[in-house]
Short mmCIF file of C-alpha atoms in Angstrom, two decimals:
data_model
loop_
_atom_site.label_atom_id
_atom_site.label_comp_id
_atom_site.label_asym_id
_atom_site.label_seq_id
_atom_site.Cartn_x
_atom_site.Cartn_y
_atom_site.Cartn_z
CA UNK A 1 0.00 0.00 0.00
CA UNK A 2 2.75 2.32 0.59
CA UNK A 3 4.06 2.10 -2.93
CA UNK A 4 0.84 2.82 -4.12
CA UNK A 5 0.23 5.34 -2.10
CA UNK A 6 3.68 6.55 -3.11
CA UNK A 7 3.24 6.78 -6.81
CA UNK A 8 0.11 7.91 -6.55
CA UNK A 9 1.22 10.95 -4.55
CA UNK A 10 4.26 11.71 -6.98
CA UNK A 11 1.69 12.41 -9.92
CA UNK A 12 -0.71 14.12 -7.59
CA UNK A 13 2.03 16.72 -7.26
CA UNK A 14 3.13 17.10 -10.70
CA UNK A 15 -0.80 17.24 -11.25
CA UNK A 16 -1.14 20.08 -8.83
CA UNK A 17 1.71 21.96 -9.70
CA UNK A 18 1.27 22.26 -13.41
CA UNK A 19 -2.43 23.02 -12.72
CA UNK A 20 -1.32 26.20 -10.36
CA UNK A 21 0.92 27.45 -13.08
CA UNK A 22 -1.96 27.46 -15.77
CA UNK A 23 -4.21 29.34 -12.96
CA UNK A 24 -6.22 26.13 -12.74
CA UNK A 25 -7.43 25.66 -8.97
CA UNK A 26 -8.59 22.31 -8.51
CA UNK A 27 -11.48 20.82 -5.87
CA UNK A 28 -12.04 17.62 -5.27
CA UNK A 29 -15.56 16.90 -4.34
CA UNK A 30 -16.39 14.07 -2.12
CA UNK A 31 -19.65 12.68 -0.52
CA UNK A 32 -21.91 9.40 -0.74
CA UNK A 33 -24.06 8.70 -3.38
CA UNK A 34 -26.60 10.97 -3.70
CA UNK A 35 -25.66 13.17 -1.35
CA UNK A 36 -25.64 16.05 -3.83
CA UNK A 37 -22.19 16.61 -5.20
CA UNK A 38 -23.58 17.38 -8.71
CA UNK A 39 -25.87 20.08 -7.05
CA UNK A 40 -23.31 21.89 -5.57
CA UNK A 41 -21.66 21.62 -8.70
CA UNK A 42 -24.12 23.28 -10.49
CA UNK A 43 -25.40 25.65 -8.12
CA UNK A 44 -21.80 26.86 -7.09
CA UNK A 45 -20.26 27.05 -10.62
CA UNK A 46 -22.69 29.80 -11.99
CA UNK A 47 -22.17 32.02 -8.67
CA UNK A 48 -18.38 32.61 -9.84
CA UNK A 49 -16.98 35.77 -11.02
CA UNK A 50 -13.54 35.65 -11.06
CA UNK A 51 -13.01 32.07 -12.68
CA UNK A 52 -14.30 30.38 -15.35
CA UNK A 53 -16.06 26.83 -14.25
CA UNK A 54 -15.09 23.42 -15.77
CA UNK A 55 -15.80 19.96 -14.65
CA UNK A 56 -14.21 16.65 -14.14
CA UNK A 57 -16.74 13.58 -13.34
CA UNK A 58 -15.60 10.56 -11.90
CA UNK A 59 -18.35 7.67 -12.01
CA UNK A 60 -18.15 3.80 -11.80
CA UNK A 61 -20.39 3.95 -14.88
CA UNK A 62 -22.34 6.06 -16.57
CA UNK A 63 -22.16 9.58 -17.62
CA UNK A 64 -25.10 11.06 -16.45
CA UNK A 65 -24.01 14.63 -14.87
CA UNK A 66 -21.73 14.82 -17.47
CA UNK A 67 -24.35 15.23 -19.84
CA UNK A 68 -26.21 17.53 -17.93
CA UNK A 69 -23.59 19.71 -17.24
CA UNK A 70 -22.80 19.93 -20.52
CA UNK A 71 -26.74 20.67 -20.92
CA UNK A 72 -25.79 23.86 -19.03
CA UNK A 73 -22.96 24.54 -21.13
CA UNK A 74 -19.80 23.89 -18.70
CA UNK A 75 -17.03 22.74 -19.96
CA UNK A 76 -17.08 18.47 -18.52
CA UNK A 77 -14.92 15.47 -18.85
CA UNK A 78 -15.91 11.90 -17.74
CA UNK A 79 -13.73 9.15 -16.50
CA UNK A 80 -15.05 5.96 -15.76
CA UNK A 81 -13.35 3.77 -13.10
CA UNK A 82 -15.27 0.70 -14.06
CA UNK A 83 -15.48 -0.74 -10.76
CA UNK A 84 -12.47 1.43 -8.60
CA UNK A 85 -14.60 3.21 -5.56
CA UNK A 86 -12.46 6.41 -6.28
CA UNK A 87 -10.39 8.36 -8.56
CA UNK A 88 -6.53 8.39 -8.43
CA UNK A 89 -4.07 10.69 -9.81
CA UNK A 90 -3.42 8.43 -13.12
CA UNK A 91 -7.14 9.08 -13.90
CA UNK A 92 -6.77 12.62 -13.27
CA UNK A 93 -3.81 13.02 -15.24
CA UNK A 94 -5.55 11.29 -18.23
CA UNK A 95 -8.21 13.72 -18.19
CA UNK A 96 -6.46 16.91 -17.37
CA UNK A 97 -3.36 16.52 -20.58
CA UNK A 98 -6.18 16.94 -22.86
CA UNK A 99 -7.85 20.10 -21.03
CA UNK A 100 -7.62 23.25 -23.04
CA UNK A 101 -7.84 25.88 -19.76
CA UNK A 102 -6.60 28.71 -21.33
CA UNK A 103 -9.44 28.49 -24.15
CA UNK A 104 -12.01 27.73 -20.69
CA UNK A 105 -10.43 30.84 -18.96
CA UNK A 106 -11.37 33.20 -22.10
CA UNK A 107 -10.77 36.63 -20.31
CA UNK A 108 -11.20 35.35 -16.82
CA UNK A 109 -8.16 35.40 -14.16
CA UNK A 110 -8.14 31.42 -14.27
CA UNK A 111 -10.18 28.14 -14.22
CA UNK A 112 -11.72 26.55 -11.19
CA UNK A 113 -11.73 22.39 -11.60
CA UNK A 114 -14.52 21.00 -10.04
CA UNK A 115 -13.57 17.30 -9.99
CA UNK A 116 -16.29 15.38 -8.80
CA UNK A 117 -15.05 11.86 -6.84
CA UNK A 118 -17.06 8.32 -7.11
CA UNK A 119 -19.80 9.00 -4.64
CA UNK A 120 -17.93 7.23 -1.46
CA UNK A 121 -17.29 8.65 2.32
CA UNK A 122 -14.22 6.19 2.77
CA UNK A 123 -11.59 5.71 -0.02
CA UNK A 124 -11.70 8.60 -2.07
CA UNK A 125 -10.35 10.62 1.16
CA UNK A 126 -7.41 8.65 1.16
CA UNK A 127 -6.03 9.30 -2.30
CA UNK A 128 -4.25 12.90 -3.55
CA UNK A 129 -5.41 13.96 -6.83
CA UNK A 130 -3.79 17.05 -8.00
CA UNK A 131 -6.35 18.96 -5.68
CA UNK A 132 -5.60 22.52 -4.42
CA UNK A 133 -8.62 21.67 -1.63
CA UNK A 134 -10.65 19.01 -0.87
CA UNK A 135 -14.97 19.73 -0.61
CA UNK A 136 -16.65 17.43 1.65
CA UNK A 137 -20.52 17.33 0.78
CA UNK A 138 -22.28 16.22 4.19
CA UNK A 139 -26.60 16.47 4.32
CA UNK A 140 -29.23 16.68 7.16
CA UNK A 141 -30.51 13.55 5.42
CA UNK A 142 -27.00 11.27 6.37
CA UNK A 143 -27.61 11.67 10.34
CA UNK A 144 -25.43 13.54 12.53
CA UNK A 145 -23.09 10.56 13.62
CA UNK A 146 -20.98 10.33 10.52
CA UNK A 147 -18.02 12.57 11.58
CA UNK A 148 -17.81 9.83 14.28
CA UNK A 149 -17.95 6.88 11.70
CA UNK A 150 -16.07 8.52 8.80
CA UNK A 151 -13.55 10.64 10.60
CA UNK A 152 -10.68 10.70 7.70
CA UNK A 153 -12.55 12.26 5.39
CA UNK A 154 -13.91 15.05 7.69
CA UNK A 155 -9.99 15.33 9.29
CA UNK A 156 -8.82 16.25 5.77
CA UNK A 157 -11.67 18.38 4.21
CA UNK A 158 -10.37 22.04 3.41
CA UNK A 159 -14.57 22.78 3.00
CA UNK A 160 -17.65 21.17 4.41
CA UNK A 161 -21.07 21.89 2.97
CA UNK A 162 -24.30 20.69 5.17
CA UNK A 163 -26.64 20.13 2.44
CA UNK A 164 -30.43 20.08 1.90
CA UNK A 165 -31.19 21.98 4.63
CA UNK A 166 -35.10 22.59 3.58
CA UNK A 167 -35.27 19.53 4.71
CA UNK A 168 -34.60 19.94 8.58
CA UNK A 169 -38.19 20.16 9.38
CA UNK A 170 -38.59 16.44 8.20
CA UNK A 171 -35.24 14.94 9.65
CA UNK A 172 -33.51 14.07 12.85
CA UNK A 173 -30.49 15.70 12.57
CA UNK A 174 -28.87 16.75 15.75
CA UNK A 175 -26.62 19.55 14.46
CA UNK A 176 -24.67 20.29 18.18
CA UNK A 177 -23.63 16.06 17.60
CA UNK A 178 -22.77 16.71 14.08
CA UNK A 179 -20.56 19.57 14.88
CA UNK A 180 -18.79 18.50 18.13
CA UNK A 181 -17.73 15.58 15.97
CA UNK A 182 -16.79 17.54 12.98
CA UNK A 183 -14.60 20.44 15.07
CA UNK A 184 -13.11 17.27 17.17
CA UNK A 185 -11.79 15.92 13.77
CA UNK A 186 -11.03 19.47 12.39
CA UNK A 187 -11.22 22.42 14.04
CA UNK A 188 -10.72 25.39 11.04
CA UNK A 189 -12.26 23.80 7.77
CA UNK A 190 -15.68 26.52 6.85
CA UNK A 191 -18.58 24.70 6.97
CA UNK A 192 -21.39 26.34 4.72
CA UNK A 193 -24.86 25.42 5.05
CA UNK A 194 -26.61 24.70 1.74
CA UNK A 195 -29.53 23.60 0.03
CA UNK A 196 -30.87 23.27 -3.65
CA UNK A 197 -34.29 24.20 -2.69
CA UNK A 198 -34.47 27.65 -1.36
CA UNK A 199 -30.49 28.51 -2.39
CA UNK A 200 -29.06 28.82 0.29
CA UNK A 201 -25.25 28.63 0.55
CA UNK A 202 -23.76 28.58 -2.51
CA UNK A 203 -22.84 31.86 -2.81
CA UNK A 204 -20.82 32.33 0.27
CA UNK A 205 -19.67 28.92 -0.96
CA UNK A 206 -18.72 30.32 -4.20
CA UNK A 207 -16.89 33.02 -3.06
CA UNK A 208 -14.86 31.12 -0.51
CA UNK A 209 -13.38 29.12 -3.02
CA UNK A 210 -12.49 32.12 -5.15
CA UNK A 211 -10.41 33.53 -1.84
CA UNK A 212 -8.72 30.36 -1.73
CA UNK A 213 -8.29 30.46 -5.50
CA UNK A 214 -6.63 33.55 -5.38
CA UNK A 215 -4.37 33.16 -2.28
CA UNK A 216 -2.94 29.93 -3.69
CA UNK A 217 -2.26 31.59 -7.47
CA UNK A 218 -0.78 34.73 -5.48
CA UNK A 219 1.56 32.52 -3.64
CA UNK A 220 2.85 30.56 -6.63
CA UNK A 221 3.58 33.93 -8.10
CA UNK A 222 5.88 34.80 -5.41
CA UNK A 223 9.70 34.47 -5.47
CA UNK A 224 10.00 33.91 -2.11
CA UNK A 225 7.50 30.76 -2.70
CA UNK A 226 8.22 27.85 -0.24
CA UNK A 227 6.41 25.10 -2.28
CA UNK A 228 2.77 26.02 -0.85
CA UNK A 229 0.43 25.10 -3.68
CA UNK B 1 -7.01 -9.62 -7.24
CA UNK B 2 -7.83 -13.13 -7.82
CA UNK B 3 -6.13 -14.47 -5.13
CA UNK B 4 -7.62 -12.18 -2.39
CA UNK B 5 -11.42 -12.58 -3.38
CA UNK B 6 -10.23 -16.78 -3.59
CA UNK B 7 -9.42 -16.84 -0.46
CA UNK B 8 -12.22 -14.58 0.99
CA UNK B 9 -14.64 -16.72 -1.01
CA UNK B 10 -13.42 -20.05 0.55
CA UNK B 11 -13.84 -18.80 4.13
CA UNK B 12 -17.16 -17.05 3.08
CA UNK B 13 -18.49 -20.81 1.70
CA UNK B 14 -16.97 -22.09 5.19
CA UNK B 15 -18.70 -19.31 7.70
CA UNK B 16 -22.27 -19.82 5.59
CA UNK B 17 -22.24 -23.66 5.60
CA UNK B 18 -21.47 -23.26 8.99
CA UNK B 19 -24.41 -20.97 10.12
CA UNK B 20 -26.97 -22.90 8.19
CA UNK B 21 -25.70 -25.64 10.13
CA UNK B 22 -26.83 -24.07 13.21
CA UNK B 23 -29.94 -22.41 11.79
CA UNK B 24 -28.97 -19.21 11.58
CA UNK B 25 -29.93 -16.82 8.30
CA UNK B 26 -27.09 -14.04 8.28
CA UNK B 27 -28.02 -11.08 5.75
CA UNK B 28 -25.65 -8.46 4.46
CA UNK B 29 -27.09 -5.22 5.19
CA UNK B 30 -25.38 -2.64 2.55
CA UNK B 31 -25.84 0.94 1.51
CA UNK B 32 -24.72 4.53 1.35
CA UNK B 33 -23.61 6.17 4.43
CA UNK B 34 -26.69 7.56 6.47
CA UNK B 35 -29.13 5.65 4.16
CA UNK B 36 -30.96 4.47 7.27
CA UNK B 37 -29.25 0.56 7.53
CA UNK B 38 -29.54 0.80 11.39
CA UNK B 39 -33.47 1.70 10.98
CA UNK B 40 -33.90 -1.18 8.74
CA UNK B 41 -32.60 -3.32 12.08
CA UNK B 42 -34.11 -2.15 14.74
CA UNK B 43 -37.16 -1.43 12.60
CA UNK B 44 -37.21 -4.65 10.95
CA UNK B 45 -35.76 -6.99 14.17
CA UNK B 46 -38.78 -6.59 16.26
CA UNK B 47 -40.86 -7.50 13.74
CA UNK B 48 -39.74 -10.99 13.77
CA UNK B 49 -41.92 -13.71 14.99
CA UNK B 50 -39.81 -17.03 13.88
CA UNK B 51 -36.31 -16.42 14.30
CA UNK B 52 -34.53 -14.79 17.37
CA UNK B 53 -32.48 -11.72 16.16
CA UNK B 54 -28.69 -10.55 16.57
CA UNK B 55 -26.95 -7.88 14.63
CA UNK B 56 -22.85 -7.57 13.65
CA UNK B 57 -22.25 -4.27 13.45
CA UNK B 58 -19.45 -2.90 10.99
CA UNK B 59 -18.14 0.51 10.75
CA UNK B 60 -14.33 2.55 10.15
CA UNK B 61 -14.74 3.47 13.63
CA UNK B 62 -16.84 4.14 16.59
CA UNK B 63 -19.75 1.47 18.36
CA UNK B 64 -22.55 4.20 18.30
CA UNK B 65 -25.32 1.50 16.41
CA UNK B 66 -23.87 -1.56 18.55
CA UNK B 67 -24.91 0.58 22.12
CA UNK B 68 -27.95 1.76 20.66
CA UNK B 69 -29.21 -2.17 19.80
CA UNK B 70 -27.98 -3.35 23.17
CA UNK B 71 -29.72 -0.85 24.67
CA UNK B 72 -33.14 -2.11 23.04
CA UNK B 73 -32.24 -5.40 24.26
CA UNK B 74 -30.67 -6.98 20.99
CA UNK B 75 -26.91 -9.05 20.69
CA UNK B 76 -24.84 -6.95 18.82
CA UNK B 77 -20.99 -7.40 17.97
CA UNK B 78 -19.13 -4.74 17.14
CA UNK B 79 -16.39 -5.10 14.10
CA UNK B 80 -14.58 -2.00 13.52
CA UNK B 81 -12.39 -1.81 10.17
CA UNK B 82 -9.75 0.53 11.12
CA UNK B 83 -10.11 2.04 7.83
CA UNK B 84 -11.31 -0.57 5.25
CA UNK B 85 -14.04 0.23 3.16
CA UNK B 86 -16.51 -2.42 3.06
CA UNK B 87 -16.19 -6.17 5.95
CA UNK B 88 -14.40 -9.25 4.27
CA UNK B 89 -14.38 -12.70 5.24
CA UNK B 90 -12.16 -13.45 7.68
CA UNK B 91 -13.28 -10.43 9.98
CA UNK B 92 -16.83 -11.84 9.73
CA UNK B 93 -15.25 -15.34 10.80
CA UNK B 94 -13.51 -13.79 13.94
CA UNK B 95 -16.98 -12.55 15.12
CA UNK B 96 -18.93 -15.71 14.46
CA UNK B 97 -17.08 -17.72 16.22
CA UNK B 98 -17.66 -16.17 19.50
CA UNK B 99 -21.15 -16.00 19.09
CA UNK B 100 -23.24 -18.22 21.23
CA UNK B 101 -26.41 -18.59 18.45
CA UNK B 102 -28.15 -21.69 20.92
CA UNK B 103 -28.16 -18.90 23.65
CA UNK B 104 -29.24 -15.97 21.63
CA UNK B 105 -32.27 -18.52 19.59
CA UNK B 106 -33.59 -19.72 22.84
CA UNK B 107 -37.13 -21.16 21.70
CA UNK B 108 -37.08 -19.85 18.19
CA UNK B 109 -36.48 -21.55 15.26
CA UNK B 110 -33.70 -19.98 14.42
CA UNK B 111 -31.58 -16.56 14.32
CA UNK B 112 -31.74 -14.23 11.90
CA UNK B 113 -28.38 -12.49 11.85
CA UNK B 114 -28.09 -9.14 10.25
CA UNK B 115 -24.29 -7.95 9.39
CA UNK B 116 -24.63 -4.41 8.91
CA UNK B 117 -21.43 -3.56 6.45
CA UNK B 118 -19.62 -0.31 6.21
CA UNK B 119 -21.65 2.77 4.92
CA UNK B 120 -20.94 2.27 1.10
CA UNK B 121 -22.32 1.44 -1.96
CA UNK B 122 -19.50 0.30 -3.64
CA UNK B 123 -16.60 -2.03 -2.68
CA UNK B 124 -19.16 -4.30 -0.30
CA UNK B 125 -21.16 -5.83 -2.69
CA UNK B 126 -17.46 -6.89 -4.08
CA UNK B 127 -17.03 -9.05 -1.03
CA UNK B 128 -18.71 -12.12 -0.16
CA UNK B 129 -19.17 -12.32 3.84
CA UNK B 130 -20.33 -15.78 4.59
CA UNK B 131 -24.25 -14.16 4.03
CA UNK B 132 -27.18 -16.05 2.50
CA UNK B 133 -28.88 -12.54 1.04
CA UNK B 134 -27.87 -9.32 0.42
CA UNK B 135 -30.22 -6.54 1.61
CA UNK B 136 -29.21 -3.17 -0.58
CA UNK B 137 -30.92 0.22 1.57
CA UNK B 138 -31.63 3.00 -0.84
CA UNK B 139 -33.64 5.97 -0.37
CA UNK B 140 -35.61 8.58 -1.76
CA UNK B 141 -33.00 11.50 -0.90
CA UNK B 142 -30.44 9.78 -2.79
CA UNK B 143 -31.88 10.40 -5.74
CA UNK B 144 -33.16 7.54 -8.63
CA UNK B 145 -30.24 7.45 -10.83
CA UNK B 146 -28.23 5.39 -8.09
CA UNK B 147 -28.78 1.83 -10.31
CA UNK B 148 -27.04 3.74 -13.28
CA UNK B 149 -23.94 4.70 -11.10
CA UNK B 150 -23.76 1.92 -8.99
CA UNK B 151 -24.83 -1.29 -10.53
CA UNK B 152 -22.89 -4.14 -8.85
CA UNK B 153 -24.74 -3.45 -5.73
CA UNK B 154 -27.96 -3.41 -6.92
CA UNK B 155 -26.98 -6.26 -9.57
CA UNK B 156 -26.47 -8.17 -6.51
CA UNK B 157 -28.80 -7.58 -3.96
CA UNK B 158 -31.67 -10.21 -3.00
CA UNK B 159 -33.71 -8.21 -1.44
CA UNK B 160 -33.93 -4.28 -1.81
CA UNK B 161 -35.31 -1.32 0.47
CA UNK B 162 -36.61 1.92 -0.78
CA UNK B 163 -36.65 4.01 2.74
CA UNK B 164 -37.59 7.10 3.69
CA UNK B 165 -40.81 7.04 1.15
CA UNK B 166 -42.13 9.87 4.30
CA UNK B 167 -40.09 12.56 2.35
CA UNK B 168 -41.04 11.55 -1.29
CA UNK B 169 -43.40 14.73 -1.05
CA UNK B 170 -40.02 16.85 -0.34
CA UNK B 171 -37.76 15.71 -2.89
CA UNK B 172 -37.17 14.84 -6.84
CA UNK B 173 -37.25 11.32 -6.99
CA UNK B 174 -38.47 9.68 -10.64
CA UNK B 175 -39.74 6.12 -9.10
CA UNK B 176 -40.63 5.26 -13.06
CA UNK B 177 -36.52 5.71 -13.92
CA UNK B 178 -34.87 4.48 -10.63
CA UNK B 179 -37.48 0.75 -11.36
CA UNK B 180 -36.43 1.14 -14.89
CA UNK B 181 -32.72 1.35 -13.89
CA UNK B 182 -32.92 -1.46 -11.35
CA UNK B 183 -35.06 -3.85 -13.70
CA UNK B 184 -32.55 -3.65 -16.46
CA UNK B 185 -29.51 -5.13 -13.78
CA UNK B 186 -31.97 -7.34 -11.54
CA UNK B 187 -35.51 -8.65 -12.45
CA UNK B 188 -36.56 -10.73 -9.58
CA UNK B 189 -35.63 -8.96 -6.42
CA UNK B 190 -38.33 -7.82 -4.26
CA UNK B 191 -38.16 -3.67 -3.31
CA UNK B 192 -39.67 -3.26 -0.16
CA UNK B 193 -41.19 0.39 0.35
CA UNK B 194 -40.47 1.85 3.70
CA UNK B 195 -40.02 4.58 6.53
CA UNK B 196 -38.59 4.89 9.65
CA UNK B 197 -41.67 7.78 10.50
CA UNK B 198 -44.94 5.99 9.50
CA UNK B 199 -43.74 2.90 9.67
CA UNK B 200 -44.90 1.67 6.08
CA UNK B 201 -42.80 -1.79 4.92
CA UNK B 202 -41.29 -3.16 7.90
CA UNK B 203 -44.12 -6.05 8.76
CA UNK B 204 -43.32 -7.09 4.76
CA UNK B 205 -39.92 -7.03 4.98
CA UNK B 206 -39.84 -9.13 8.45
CA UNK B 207 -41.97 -11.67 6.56
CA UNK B 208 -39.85 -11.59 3.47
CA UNK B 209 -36.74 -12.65 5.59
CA UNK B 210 -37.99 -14.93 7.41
CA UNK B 211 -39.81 -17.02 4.82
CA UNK B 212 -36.56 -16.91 2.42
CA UNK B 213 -34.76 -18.52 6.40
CA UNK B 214 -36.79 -21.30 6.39
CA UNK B 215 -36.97 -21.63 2.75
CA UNK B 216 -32.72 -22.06 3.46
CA UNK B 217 -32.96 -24.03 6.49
CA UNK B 218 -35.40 -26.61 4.68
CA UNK B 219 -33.22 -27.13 1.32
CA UNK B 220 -30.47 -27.66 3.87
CA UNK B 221 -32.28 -30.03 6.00
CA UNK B 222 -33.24 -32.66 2.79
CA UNK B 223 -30.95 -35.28 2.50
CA UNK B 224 -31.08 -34.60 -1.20
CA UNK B 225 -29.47 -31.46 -0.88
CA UNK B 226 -27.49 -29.74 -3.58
CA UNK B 227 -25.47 -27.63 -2.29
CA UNK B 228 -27.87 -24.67 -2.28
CA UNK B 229 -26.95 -22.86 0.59
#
């Protein structure tokens, strides 16, 4: 496991770093099935203004949210693991070598990579790829206990969104639980409340990733840069 | 790859013609993270009239399900996987062994043993466990294109669960595309309809189980016996 935890790593970073130098900031999206990755893809990516959306979307099989994101006119790639429970950086790099972000970008300041994991609260957490941050999609549906049950992926998320929160009225969702567990595991990641619904969220979502965005391009530009990227 | 599911399979063979020996029906309980799995036990459990229930509990981490069966009265082991994504063979095999099924069925006919995997809808259905049926939990929050993305699982599963039918009024869920997705990878599987809030499924699902037990115990019992087990 090492070793392939090794190589995998190695192309992570060349993944990352030639993704920072075309202004590329890359999020990898993680959640169980149907916990609404897609929707926060599509209700985040039209609430940017500084960088122009595109899409990665790793599935087992089909290409479903591909197709409707492509629908909506964003720029989206598909890889199939046929079987594998998550993506790894080989996949990644597969996809990304035949990106054209500077023809995404147009007149923007850079591209923000949505890449959307196999829908999976266990492995995907464990494996780098080429990610500037790492979006952990949680929902008032899932129960308040899985910070306790699923602790590495909520240790390593740099963003949390609680989604489909018009439906707290219906739910048991014990929210003080949920977040002792969650701040035990990690105490500085934002967590933004969401849902589809009424809208909610996804524009403070939005423009917390552009912050990040920006901070990580400004620091590659730097001389003085220390390999933060 | 070959080798590891070989050997899981062998000791899978060996743990189910062992509990069939000693009348007891173990079912794989698999599904998403938060999809309701530990409803579907305690919901389903007390329900039972032949067999005498007791529950294996796996998860990453944490024993929050296994205290909240023993405290309704019900034998549960906990197996935690450190990690690992779905239960294999041989950590089923540890907990069976120390189980004292005579004890636990009392003057039932039987147990009914309910091995509630890790919260994922992926690499468990990869792995046999020593189980006579697989029980696949979806629900109506997921959303009905889960058969698409995911289609070992439901492929697989003996018997399925649609839960949380109380929010269908709440949420987008196309029944008429999530049947049509699930027909096309299994035809004969019975979908069970059920919620955790009005109660709706859990009588027919009891019955279901415990007619496909004896069903098991009686093919076992015939001293023609095939090997069906």
């Amino acid at each position: 496991m090492e070793d392939i935890h090794g190589a995998n790593d190695r192309i992570a970073d060349h993944i990352r770093h030639e993704l920072t130098h075309r202004r590329v900031f890359a999020v990898n999206v993680m959640g169980a099935p149907g916990i609404g990755k897609t929707t926060v893809l599509t209700q985040t990516l039209r609430r940017l203004t500084a960088l122009a959306p595109c899409v990665i979307e790793g599935d087992i099989e089909s290409d479903i949210d591909t197709q409707t994101l492509r629908g909506l006119g964003v720029p989206a790639w598909q890889i199939n693991t046929f079987g594998a429970c998550h993506l790894d950086a080989p996949l990644v790099q597969n996809a990304v070598q035949n990106m054209d972000f500077e023809q995404i970008r147009s007149d923007r300041a850079g591209c923000l990579l949505f890449i959307e994991n196999v829908g999976n609260l266990v492995c995907p957490a464990e494996f780098s790829i080429g990610e500037h941050a790492k979006l952990l999609i949680c929902s008032v549906t899932e129960g308040s206990d899985k910070p306790y049950k699923y602790p590495l992926a909520f240790e390593r998320a740099d963003f949390i969104v609680l989604n489909k929160t018009d439906l707290l009225p219906y739910v048991d969702f014990d929210e003080e639980f949920f977040m002792k567990g969650l701040r035990a595991l990690n105490r500085d990641a934002p967590l933004v409340r969401c849902s589809g619904k009424t809208g909610e969220g996804w524009g403070e979502l939005a423009a917390l990733l552009e912050r990040f965005a920006e901070e990580t391009f400004a620091a590659h530009g730097r001389p003085t840069h220390t390999g933060h990227e």
